[in-house]
Amino acid sequence: MGNRRPLIAGNWKMHTTVVDGCRLALDLAKGWQSKEDREVLVAPPFTILSEVAHVLEGSAIMVAAQNVCWEEKGAFTGEISPTMVRDAGGRAAIVGHSERRQLFGESDALVNRRLRGALAFGLMGILCIGETLEEREQERTFAVLSQQVERGLEGVSAAEMARVVVAYEPVWAIGTGRTASKEQAQEAHAFIRGVLAKKFEKSVAEQTRILYGGSVKPTNIDELMRQPDIDGALVGGAALEAESFLRIIHFQ
Ligand code: 13P
């Protein structure tokens, strides 16, 4: 067994103004005392990354970007570089979220570039993968996951994997209130770990954290976290209210 420290991440998506975001961050900082046995992270929109990082300074809550470019600077209108994320106080970046893939046409190759950019400039990368409902119904889940892992991690070294987290988010469970059952999630996570073991080696697979995302709530976090291959959660809607996110990070 690897020594994996659970990570709970809140993805704020395209929500929160400066005032809303800072208040939420403040409430989280007040409600969360650092615990050695788990890590907590929030990903606010770029517009308030630096304010939120400022509010969370000295707390045990890390700040992440929701996406990131691969270049340090240049003519990339609309993009944010990994060094800009670090400059704003961010330590990690989410890449390949299904909303980026589905609504903005991001391919595995593009997601891979973003991930390698994040790693090259010292960020932790959270690589999101997950099948659609159609793919699940056609029994293509494992094929899709294995392709997303293989292509998403192309060119990433075993040493860099210490700064990579994989987030399994079945598209059909995102924002739908329809969580994958603990058995479905565990099965997918164990499969993903197997793909990592083949691509790298068993020890890398045992050390890589695999988060579950998709309608994670205070009511289902405890049973999800009891699954042997679920090492944390990537939370959307329930991360936007301090009370529910605090309950989730205090999972038992
Ligand atoms: P929900 O928790 O709202 O289903 O969103 C999950 C998600 O997409 C997190 O990245």
mmCIF file of C-alpha atoms and ligand atoms in Angstrom:
data_model
loop_
_atom_site.group_PDB
_atom_site.id
_atom_site.type_symbol
_atom_site.label_atom_id
_atom_site.label_comp_id
_atom_site.label_asym_id
_atom_site.label_seq_id
_atom_site.Cartn_x
_atom_site.Cartn_y
_atom_site.Cartn_z
ATOM 1 C CA MET A 1 0.000 0.000 0.000
ATOM 2 C CA GLY A 2 1.179 3.502 -0.730
ATOM 3 C CA ASN A 3 1.290 6.224 1.833
ATOM 4 C CA ARG A 4 -1.308 8.517 0.300
ATOM 5 C CA ARG A 5 -2.422 11.591 2.154
ATOM 6 C CA PRO A 6 -6.081 12.311 1.316
ATOM 7 C CA LEU A 7 -6.755 15.523 -0.595
ATOM 8 C CA ILE A 8 -10.085 17.329 -0.710
ATOM 9 C CA ALA A 9 -10.288 19.970 -3.434
ATOM 10 C CA GLY A 10 -13.049 22.500 -4.038
ATOM 11 C CA ASN A 11 -13.551 23.629 -7.631
ATOM 12 C CA TRP A 12 -15.433 26.908 -7.579
ATOM 13 C CA LYS A 13 -15.866 26.910 -11.372
ATOM 14 C CA MET A 14 -17.324 30.182 -12.737
ATOM 15 C CA HIS A 15 -18.743 31.318 -9.409
ATOM 16 C CA THR A 16 -17.903 33.941 -6.784
ATOM 17 C CA THR A 17 -17.211 37.645 -6.922
ATOM 18 C CA VAL A 18 -14.322 39.135 -4.964
ATOM 19 C CA VAL A 19 -16.552 39.641 -1.923
ATOM 20 C CA ASP A 20 -18.225 36.202 -2.096
ATOM 21 C CA GLY A 21 -14.940 34.393 -2.658
ATOM 22 C CA CYS A 22 -13.060 36.145 0.125
ATOM 23 C CA ARG A 23 -15.911 35.544 2.563
ATOM 24 C CA LEU A 24 -16.031 31.867 1.662
ATOM 25 C CA ALA A 25 -12.249 31.586 2.037
ATOM 26 C CA LEU A 26 -12.371 33.331 5.396
ATOM 27 C CA ASP A 27 -15.119 31.020 6.667
ATOM 28 C CA LEU A 28 -13.117 27.995 5.506
ATOM 29 C CA ALA A 29 -9.946 29.265 7.178
ATOM 30 C CA LYS A 30 -11.839 29.776 10.431
ATOM 31 C CA GLY A 31 -13.469 26.363 10.272
ATOM 32 C CA TRP A 32 -10.429 24.306 9.311
ATOM 33 C CA GLN A 33 -7.532 23.593 11.612
ATOM 34 C CA SER A 34 -4.651 21.896 9.914
ATOM 35 C CA LYS A 35 -4.648 18.168 10.307
ATOM 36 C CA GLU A 36 -1.632 16.115 9.431
ATOM 37 C CA ASP A 37 -3.750 13.371 7.940
ATOM 38 C CA ARG A 38 -5.296 15.318 5.043
ATOM 39 C CA GLU A 39 -4.796 18.199 2.608
ATOM 40 C CA VAL A 40 -7.324 20.791 1.497
ATOM 41 C CA LEU A 41 -7.293 22.963 -1.595
ATOM 42 C CA VAL A 42 -9.638 25.428 -3.308
ATOM 43 C CA ALA A 43 -9.656 26.529 -6.953
ATOM 44 C CA PRO A 44 -11.272 29.956 -7.317
ATOM 45 C CA PRO A 45 -11.661 31.726 -10.661
ATOM 46 C CA PHE A 46 -8.497 33.479 -11.928
ATOM 47 C CA THR A 47 -9.964 36.910 -11.189
ATOM 48 C CA ILE A 48 -9.795 36.313 -7.439
ATOM 49 C CA LEU A 49 -6.927 33.852 -7.156
ATOM 50 C CA SER A 50 -4.656 36.362 -5.530
ATOM 51 C CA GLU A 51 -7.271 37.748 -3.101
ATOM 52 C CA VAL A 52 -8.252 34.263 -1.993
ATOM 53 C CA ALA A 53 -4.598 33.248 -1.627
ATOM 54 C CA HIS A 54 -4.085 36.313 0.522
ATOM 55 C CA VAL A 55 -7.043 35.449 2.773
ATOM 56 C CA LEU A 56 -5.790 31.868 3.095
ATOM 57 C CA GLU A 57 -2.180 32.806 3.829
ATOM 58 C CA GLY A 58 -1.060 31.062 6.997
ATOM 59 C CA SER A 59 -4.016 28.640 6.859
ATOM 60 C CA ALA A 60 -3.622 25.008 5.887
ATOM 61 C CA ILE A 61 -5.682 25.496 2.732
ATOM 62 C CA MET A 62 -3.872 25.613 -0.609
ATOM 63 C CA VAL A 63 -4.993 27.553 -3.652
ATOM 64 C CA ALA A 64 -5.137 26.183 -7.197
ATOM 65 C CA ALA A 65 -6.013 27.460 -10.657
ATOM 66 C CA GLN A 66 -8.826 25.868 -12.647
ATOM 67 C CA ASN A 67 -6.718 25.689 -15.786
ATOM 68 C CA VAL A 68 -3.256 26.744 -16.918
ATOM 69 C CA CYS A 69 -1.229 27.437 -20.066
ATOM 70 C CA TRP A 70 2.046 25.632 -20.841
ATOM 71 C CA GLU A 71 4.101 28.708 -21.664
ATOM 72 C CA GLU A 72 5.604 31.099 -19.186
ATOM 73 C CA LYS A 73 4.616 34.209 -21.149
ATOM 74 C CA GLY A 74 3.874 35.460 -24.625
ATOM 75 C CA ALA A 75 1.137 36.034 -27.155
ATOM 76 C CA PHE A 76 -1.507 33.688 -25.755
ATOM 77 C CA THR A 77 -4.555 35.931 -25.409
ATOM 78 C CA GLY A 78 -6.930 34.700 -22.742
ATOM 79 C CA GLU A 79 -4.484 32.273 -21.156
ATOM 80 C CA ILE A 80 -2.769 32.333 -17.750
ATOM 81 C CA SER A 81 0.757 30.992 -17.299
ATOM 82 C CA PRO A 82 1.978 28.666 -14.540
ATOM 83 C CA THR A 83 4.313 31.372 -13.251
ATOM 84 C CA MET A 84 1.393 33.824 -13.082
ATOM 85 C CA VAL A 85 -0.522 31.267 -11.043
ATOM 86 C CA ARG A 86 2.425 30.932 -8.672
ATOM 87 C CA ASP A 87 2.859 34.692 -8.532
ATOM 88 C CA ALA A 88 -0.810 34.997 -7.477
ATOM 89 C CA GLY A 89 -0.264 32.492 -4.664
ATOM 90 C CA GLY A 90 -1.438 29.313 -6.391
ATOM 91 C CA ARG A 91 0.401 26.042 -5.916
ATOM 92 C CA ALA A 92 -1.565 23.753 -8.189
ATOM 93 C CA ALA A 93 -3.618 23.703 -11.370
ATOM 94 C CA ILE A 94 -6.546 21.602 -12.496
ATOM 95 C CA VAL A 95 -6.249 20.467 -16.118
ATOM 96 C CA GLY A 96 -8.578 18.561 -18.416
ATOM 97 C CA HIS A 97 -11.774 19.163 -16.503
ATOM 98 C CA SER A 98 -14.658 17.627 -18.459
ATOM 99 C CA GLU A 99 -16.167 21.085 -18.918
ATOM 100 C CA ARG A 100 -12.958 22.177 -20.664
ATOM 101 C CA ARG A 101 -12.993 19.029 -22.787
ATOM 102 C CA GLN A 102 -16.694 19.140 -23.662
ATOM 103 C CA LEU A 103 -17.503 22.862 -23.898
ATOM 104 C CA PHE A 104 -14.151 24.176 -25.112
ATOM 105 C CA GLY A 105 -12.981 21.259 -27.217
ATOM 106 C CA GLU A 106 -9.803 20.487 -25.270
ATOM 107 C CA SER A 107 -8.153 17.279 -26.473
ATOM 108 C CA ASP A 108 -5.994 14.834 -24.545
ATOM 109 C CA ALA A 109 -2.963 16.317 -26.340
ATOM 110 C CA LEU A 110 -3.817 19.854 -25.236
ATOM 111 C CA VAL A 111 -4.531 18.710 -21.684
ATOM 112 C CA ASN A 112 -1.171 16.933 -21.658
ATOM 113 C CA ARG A 113 0.584 20.135 -22.711
ATOM 114 C CA ARG A 114 -1.125 22.040 -19.930
ATOM 115 C CA LEU A 115 -0.175 19.409 -17.367
ATOM 116 C CA ARG A 116 3.466 19.334 -18.441
ATOM 117 C CA GLY A 117 3.539 23.137 -18.339
ATOM 118 C CA ALA A 118 2.206 23.140 -14.799
ATOM 119 C CA LEU A 119 4.827 20.584 -13.737
ATOM 120 C CA ALA A 120 7.677 22.340 -15.542
ATOM 121 C CA PHE A 121 7.053 25.514 -13.588
ATOM 122 C CA GLY A 122 6.694 23.890 -10.190
ATOM 123 C CA LEU A 123 2.948 23.501 -9.787
ATOM 124 C CA MET A 124 1.094 20.395 -8.710
ATOM 125 C CA GLY A 125 -1.151 19.163 -11.534
ATOM 126 C CA ILE A 126 -4.624 17.724 -11.069
ATOM 127 C CA LEU A 127 -5.452 15.749 -14.197
ATOM 128 C CA CYS A 128 -9.205 15.186 -14.628
ATOM 129 C CA ILE A 129 -10.512 12.212 -16.544
ATOM 130 C CA GLY A 130 -13.883 10.535 -16.832
ATOM 131 C CA GLU A 131 -16.321 8.864 -19.194
ATOM 132 C CA THR A 132 -19.627 10.234 -20.503
ATOM 133 C CA LEU A 133 -22.921 8.438 -19.919
ATOM 134 C CA GLU A 134 -22.939 7.229 -23.510
ATOM 135 C CA GLU A 135 -19.451 5.777 -23.128
ATOM 136 C CA ARG A 136 -20.473 4.008 -19.910
ATOM 137 C CA GLU A 137 -23.594 2.570 -21.510
ATOM 138 C CA GLN A 138 -21.531 1.308 -24.428
ATOM 139 C CA GLU A 139 -19.188 -0.356 -21.914
ATOM 140 C CA ARG A 140 -16.294 1.784 -23.061
ATOM 141 C CA THR A 141 -15.517 3.230 -19.624
ATOM 142 C CA PHE A 142 -12.220 1.415 -19.125
ATOM 143 C CA ALA A 143 -11.039 2.078 -22.688
ATOM 144 C CA VAL A 144 -11.776 5.800 -22.291
ATOM 145 C CA LEU A 145 -10.092 6.045 -18.892
ATOM 146 C CA SER A 146 -7.021 4.198 -20.013
ATOM 147 C CA GLN A 147 -6.653 6.435 -23.089
ATOM 148 C CA GLN A 148 -7.111 9.612 -21.040
ATOM 149 C CA VAL A 149 -4.492 8.460 -18.525
ATOM 150 C CA GLU A 150 -2.012 7.322 -21.178
ATOM 151 C CA ARG A 151 -2.311 10.444 -23.323
ATOM 152 C CA GLY A 152 -2.748 12.871 -20.465
ATOM 153 C CA LEU A 153 0.462 11.651 -18.822
ATOM 154 C CA GLU A 154 2.579 11.284 -21.958
ATOM 155 C CA GLY A 155 6.094 12.571 -21.315
ATOM 156 C CA VAL A 156 5.537 12.897 -17.568
ATOM 157 C CA SER A 157 8.361 11.243 -15.614
ATOM 158 C CA ALA A 158 7.995 8.916 -12.631
ATOM 159 C CA ALA A 159 9.648 11.595 -10.484
ATOM 160 C CA GLU A 160 7.144 14.224 -11.647
ATOM 161 C CA MET A 161 4.281 11.895 -10.700
ATOM 162 C CA ALA A 162 4.907 12.927 -7.090
ATOM 163 C CA ARG A 163 3.283 16.236 -8.102
ATOM 164 C CA VAL A 164 0.428 14.733 -10.111
ATOM 165 C CA VAL A 165 -3.019 13.948 -8.768
ATOM 166 C CA VAL A 166 -5.600 12.168 -10.940
ATOM 167 C CA ALA A 167 -9.259 13.094 -10.520
ATOM 168 C CA TYR A 168 -11.839 10.607 -11.749
ATOM 169 C CA GLU A 169 -14.996 12.523 -12.565
ATOM 170 C CA PRO A 170 -17.619 10.547 -14.473
ATOM 171 C CA VAL A 171 -19.263 13.196 -16.657
ATOM 172 C CA TRP A 172 -22.736 11.823 -15.913
ATOM 173 C CA ALA A 173 -22.235 12.462 -12.193
ATOM 174 C CA ILE A 174 -21.134 16.104 -12.445
ATOM 175 C CA GLY A 175 -23.728 18.585 -11.266
ATOM 176 C CA THR A 176 -26.478 16.011 -11.694
ATOM 177 C CA GLY A 177 -26.924 14.914 -8.104
ATOM 178 C CA ARG A 178 -26.238 11.409 -9.412
ATOM 179 C CA THR A 179 -23.095 10.262 -7.593
ATOM 180 C CA ALA A 180 -21.338 7.136 -8.785
ATOM 181 C CA SER A 181 -22.013 4.401 -6.250
ATOM 182 C CA LYS A 182 -19.080 3.655 -3.997
ATOM 183 C CA GLU A 183 -18.643 0.366 -5.852
ATOM 184 C CA GLN A 184 -18.630 2.054 -9.279
ATOM 185 C CA ALA A 185 -16.128 4.656 -8.088
ATOM 186 C CA GLN A 186 -13.874 2.108 -6.388
ATOM 187 C CA GLU A 187 -13.885 -0.076 -9.501
ATOM 188 C CA ALA A 188 -12.831 2.852 -11.720
ATOM 189 C CA HIS A 189 -10.169 4.009 -9.260
ATOM 190 C CA ALA A 190 -8.655 0.540 -8.973
ATOM 191 C CA PHE A 191 -8.616 0.322 -12.759
ATOM 192 C CA ILE A 192 -6.870 3.712 -13.076
ATOM 193 C CA ARG A 193 -4.266 2.634 -10.516
ATOM 194 C CA GLY A 194 -3.638 -0.453 -12.607
ATOM 195 C CA VAL A 195 -3.064 1.691 -15.704
ATOM 196 C CA LEU A 196 -0.596 3.821 -13.730
ATOM 197 C CA ALA A 197 1.231 0.702 -12.524
ATOM 198 C CA LYS A 198 1.637 -0.475 -16.114
ATOM 199 C CA LYS A 199 2.707 2.926 -17.423
ATOM 200 C CA PHE A 200 5.178 3.658 -14.617
ATOM 201 C CA GLU A 201 5.721 1.107 -11.919
ATOM 202 C CA LYS A 202 3.748 -0.260 -9.025
ATOM 203 C CA SER A 203 5.306 2.064 -6.461
ATOM 204 C CA VAL A 204 4.336 5.145 -8.507
ATOM 205 C CA ALA A 205 0.774 3.861 -8.810
ATOM 206 C CA GLU A 206 0.630 3.187 -5.076
ATOM 207 C CA GLN A 207 1.756 6.727 -4.296
ATOM 208 C CA THR A 208 -0.468 8.613 -6.738
ATOM 209 C CA ARG A 209 -3.595 10.102 -5.274
ATOM 210 C CA ILE A 210 -6.804 9.468 -7.194
ATOM 211 C CA LEU A 211 -9.699 11.755 -6.291
ATOM 212 C CA TYR A 212 -13.348 11.138 -6.999
ATOM 213 C CA GLY A 213 -15.534 13.953 -8.328
ATOM 214 C CA GLY A 214 -19.200 14.175 -9.268
ATOM 215 C CA SER A 215 -21.964 15.195 -6.846
ATOM 216 C CA VAL A 216 -19.830 14.734 -3.739
ATOM 217 C CA LYS A 217 -21.864 15.917 -0.746
ATOM 218 C CA PRO A 218 -21.659 15.914 3.060
ATOM 219 C CA THR A 219 -23.975 12.893 2.937
ATOM 220 C CA ASN A 220 -21.823 10.659 0.728
ATOM 221 C CA ILE A 221 -18.225 11.720 1.453
ATOM 222 C CA ASP A 222 -17.674 9.332 4.363
ATOM 223 C CA GLU A 223 -18.584 6.182 2.463
ATOM 224 C CA LEU A 224 -16.616 7.291 -0.601
ATOM 225 C CA MET A 225 -13.523 7.924 1.527
ATOM 226 C CA ARG A 226 -13.769 4.437 3.007
ATOM 227 C CA GLN A 227 -12.984 2.884 -0.387
ATOM 228 C CA PRO A 228 -9.398 1.676 -0.573
ATOM 229 C CA ASP A 229 -8.543 3.417 -3.853
ATOM 230 C CA ILE A 230 -10.380 6.709 -3.263
ATOM 231 C CA ASP A 231 -7.836 9.183 -1.932
ATOM 232 C CA GLY A 232 -9.923 12.315 -1.832
ATOM 233 C CA ALA A 233 -12.542 14.318 -3.676
ATOM 234 C CA LEU A 234 -12.903 17.089 -6.223
ATOM 235 C CA VAL A 235 -16.030 18.940 -5.178
ATOM 236 C CA GLY A 236 -18.060 21.394 -7.264
ATOM 237 C CA GLY A 237 -21.423 22.673 -6.017
ATOM 238 C CA ALA A 238 -20.951 21.581 -2.411
ATOM 239 C CA ALA A 239 -17.665 23.511 -2.229
ATOM 240 C CA LEU A 240 -19.446 26.839 -2.663
ATOM 241 C CA GLU A 241 -20.893 26.893 0.831
ATOM 242 C CA ALA A 242 -18.571 26.913 3.802
ATOM 243 C CA GLU A 243 -20.767 24.680 5.930
ATOM 244 C CA SER A 244 -21.037 21.864 3.414
ATOM 245 C CA PHE A 245 -17.385 22.040 2.305
ATOM 246 C CA LEU A 246 -16.226 22.080 5.919
ATOM 247 C CA ARG A 247 -18.271 18.949 6.593
ATOM 248 C CA ILE A 248 -16.718 17.312 3.538
ATOM 249 C CA ILE A 249 -13.150 18.131 4.574
ATOM 250 C CA HIS A 250 -13.910 16.817 8.043
ATOM 251 C CA PHE A 251 -14.836 13.434 6.524
ATOM 252 C CA GLN A 252 -14.629 10.523 8.913
HETATM 253 P P1 13P B 1 -20.322 18.752 -8.649
HETATM 254 O O1 13P B 1 -19.726 18.417 -7.308
HETATM 255 O O2 13P B 1 -21.119 20.017 -8.646
HETATM 256 O O3 13P B 1 -21.042 17.591 -9.244
HETATM 257 O O4 13P B 1 -19.076 19.064 -9.630
HETATM 258 C C1 13P B 1 -18.023 18.166 -9.683
HETATM 259 C C2 13P B 1 -16.907 18.776 -10.442
HETATM 260 O O5 13P B 1 -16.978 18.956 -11.640
HETATM 261 C C3 13P B 1 -15.700 19.188 -9.697
HETATM 262 O O6 13P B 1 -14.661 19.512 -10.546
#
